[in-house]
Coordinates of C-alpha atoms in Angstrom, one line a residue:
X1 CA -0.7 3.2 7.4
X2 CA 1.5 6.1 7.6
X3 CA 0.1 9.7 7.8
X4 CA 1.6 12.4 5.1
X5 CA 1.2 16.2 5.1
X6 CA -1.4 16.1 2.3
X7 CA -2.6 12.8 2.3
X8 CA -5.6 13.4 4.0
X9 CA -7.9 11.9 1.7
X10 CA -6.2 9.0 0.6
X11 CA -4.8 8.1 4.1
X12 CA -9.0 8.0 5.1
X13 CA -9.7 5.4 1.7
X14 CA -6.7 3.8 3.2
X15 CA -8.2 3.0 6.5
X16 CA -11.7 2.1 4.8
X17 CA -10.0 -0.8 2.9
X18 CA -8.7 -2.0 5.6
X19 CA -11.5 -1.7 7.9
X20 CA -13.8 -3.1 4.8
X21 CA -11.6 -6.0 4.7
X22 CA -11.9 -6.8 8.6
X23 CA -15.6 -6.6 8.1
X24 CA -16.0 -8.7 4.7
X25 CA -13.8 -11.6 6.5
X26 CA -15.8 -11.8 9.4
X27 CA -19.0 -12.0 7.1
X28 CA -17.5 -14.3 5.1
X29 CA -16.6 -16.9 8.1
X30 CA -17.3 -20.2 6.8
X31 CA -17.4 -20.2 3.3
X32 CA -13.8 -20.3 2.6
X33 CA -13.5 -17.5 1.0
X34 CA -10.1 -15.7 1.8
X35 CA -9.7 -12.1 2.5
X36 CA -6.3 -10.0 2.8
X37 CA -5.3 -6.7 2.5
X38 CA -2.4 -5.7 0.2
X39 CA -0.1 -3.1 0.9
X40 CA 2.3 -2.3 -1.2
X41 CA 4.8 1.1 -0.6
X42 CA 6.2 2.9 -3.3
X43 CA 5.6 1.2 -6.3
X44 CA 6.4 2.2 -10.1
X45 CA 3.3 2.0 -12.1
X46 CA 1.2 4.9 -14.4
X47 CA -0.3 5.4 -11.2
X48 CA 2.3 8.1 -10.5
X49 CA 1.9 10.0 -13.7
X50 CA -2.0 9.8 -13.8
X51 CA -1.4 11.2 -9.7
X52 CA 0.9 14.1 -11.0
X53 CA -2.1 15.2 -14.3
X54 CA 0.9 13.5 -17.0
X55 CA 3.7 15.4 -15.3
X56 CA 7.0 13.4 -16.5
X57 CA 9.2 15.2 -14.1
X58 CA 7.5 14.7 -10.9
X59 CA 7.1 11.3 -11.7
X60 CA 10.3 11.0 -12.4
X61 CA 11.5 12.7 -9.1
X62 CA 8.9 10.4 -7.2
X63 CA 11.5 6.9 -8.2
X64 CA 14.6 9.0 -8.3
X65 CA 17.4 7.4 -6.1
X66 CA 15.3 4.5 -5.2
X67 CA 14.2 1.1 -6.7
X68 CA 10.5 1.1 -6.5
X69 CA 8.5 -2.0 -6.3
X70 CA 7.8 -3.1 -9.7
X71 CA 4.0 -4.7 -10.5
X72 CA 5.8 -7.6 -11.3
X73 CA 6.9 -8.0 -7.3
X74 CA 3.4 -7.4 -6.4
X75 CA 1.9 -9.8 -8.7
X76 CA 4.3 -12.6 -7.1
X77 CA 3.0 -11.4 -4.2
X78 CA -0.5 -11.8 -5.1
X79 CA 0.6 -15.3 -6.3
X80 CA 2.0 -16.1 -3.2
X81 CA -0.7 -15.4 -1.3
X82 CA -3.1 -17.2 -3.4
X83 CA -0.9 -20.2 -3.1
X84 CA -0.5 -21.0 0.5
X85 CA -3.0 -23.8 1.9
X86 CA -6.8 -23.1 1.7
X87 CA -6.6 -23.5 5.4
X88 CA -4.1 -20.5 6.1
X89 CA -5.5 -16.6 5.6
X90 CA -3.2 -13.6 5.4
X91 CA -4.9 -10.9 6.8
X92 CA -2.9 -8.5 5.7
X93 CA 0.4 -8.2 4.5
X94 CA 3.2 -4.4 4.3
X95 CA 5.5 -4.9 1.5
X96 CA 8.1 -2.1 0.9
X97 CA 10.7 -1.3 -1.0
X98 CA 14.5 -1.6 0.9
X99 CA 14.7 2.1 0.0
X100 CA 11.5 3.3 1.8
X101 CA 10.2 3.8 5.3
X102 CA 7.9 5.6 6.7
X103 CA 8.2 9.4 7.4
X104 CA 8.1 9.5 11.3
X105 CA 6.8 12.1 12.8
X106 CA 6.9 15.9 11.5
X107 CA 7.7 18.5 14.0
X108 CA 7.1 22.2 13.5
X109 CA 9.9 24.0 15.1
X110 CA 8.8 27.5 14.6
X111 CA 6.3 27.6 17.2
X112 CA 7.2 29.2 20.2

C-alpha cells in the first residue's frame, strides 16, 4: 500500500491483488466462501535472497537492526483468520513488524 522509488511494478501487482480480491468476494456472495487479503510488511523469508539474485549481503542488510516478521507470525495469522466464525470475513488485514513503517513521502530538494 505504500509507494517506493523503484517499486513500480510490484506496487501495480500489489494493487491487482487487492482489487482481484474485492472482485472475487463480491462474485462469490453467497456461497460462503471467504476472501481476505494478507498483508504482511517486512518479512524474513528466501524471498529476500531470491529478490537480491542470492546476494547474502543485501539480504542481510534488508533485516539488519530490525526483527522482521517471521513465516511463523504470518502462518498464526493465517490460522487466525481461518478460525474466526464462518459468519465473520476479514477483508483485509496490514500486519507489520514494530520496527517498520511506511516511508512517507520523498521530497526532492534540489529543484529550484
Amino acid at each position: 500500500n505504500y509507494p517506493y522509488p523503484g517499486g513500480n511494478v510490484y506496487g501495480g501487482t500489489k494493487a491487482f491483488v487487492g482489487q482481484f480480491s474485492l472482485n472475487l468476494r463480491n462474485d462469490l456472495i453467497g456461497t460462503g466462501v471467504r476472501v481476505t487479503n494478507l498483508e504482511p510488511g517486512l518479512c524474513e523469508s528466501e524471498f529476500s535472497l531470491v529478490r537480491f539474485g542470492g546476494d547474502q549481503a543485501k539480504y542481510d542488510a534488508t533485516y539488519a537492526g530490525a526483527e522482521p516478521i517471521q513465516p511463523q507470525d504470518i502462518a498464526d495469522t493465517i490460522f487466525w483468520i481461518m478460525n474466526t466464525p464462518a459468519h465473520v470475513n476479514i477483508n483485509s488485514l496490514e500486519l507489520m513488524p514494530v520496527s517498520q513503517t511506511w516511508a512517507g513521502f520523498a521530497i526532492d530538494r534540489n529543484r529550484g
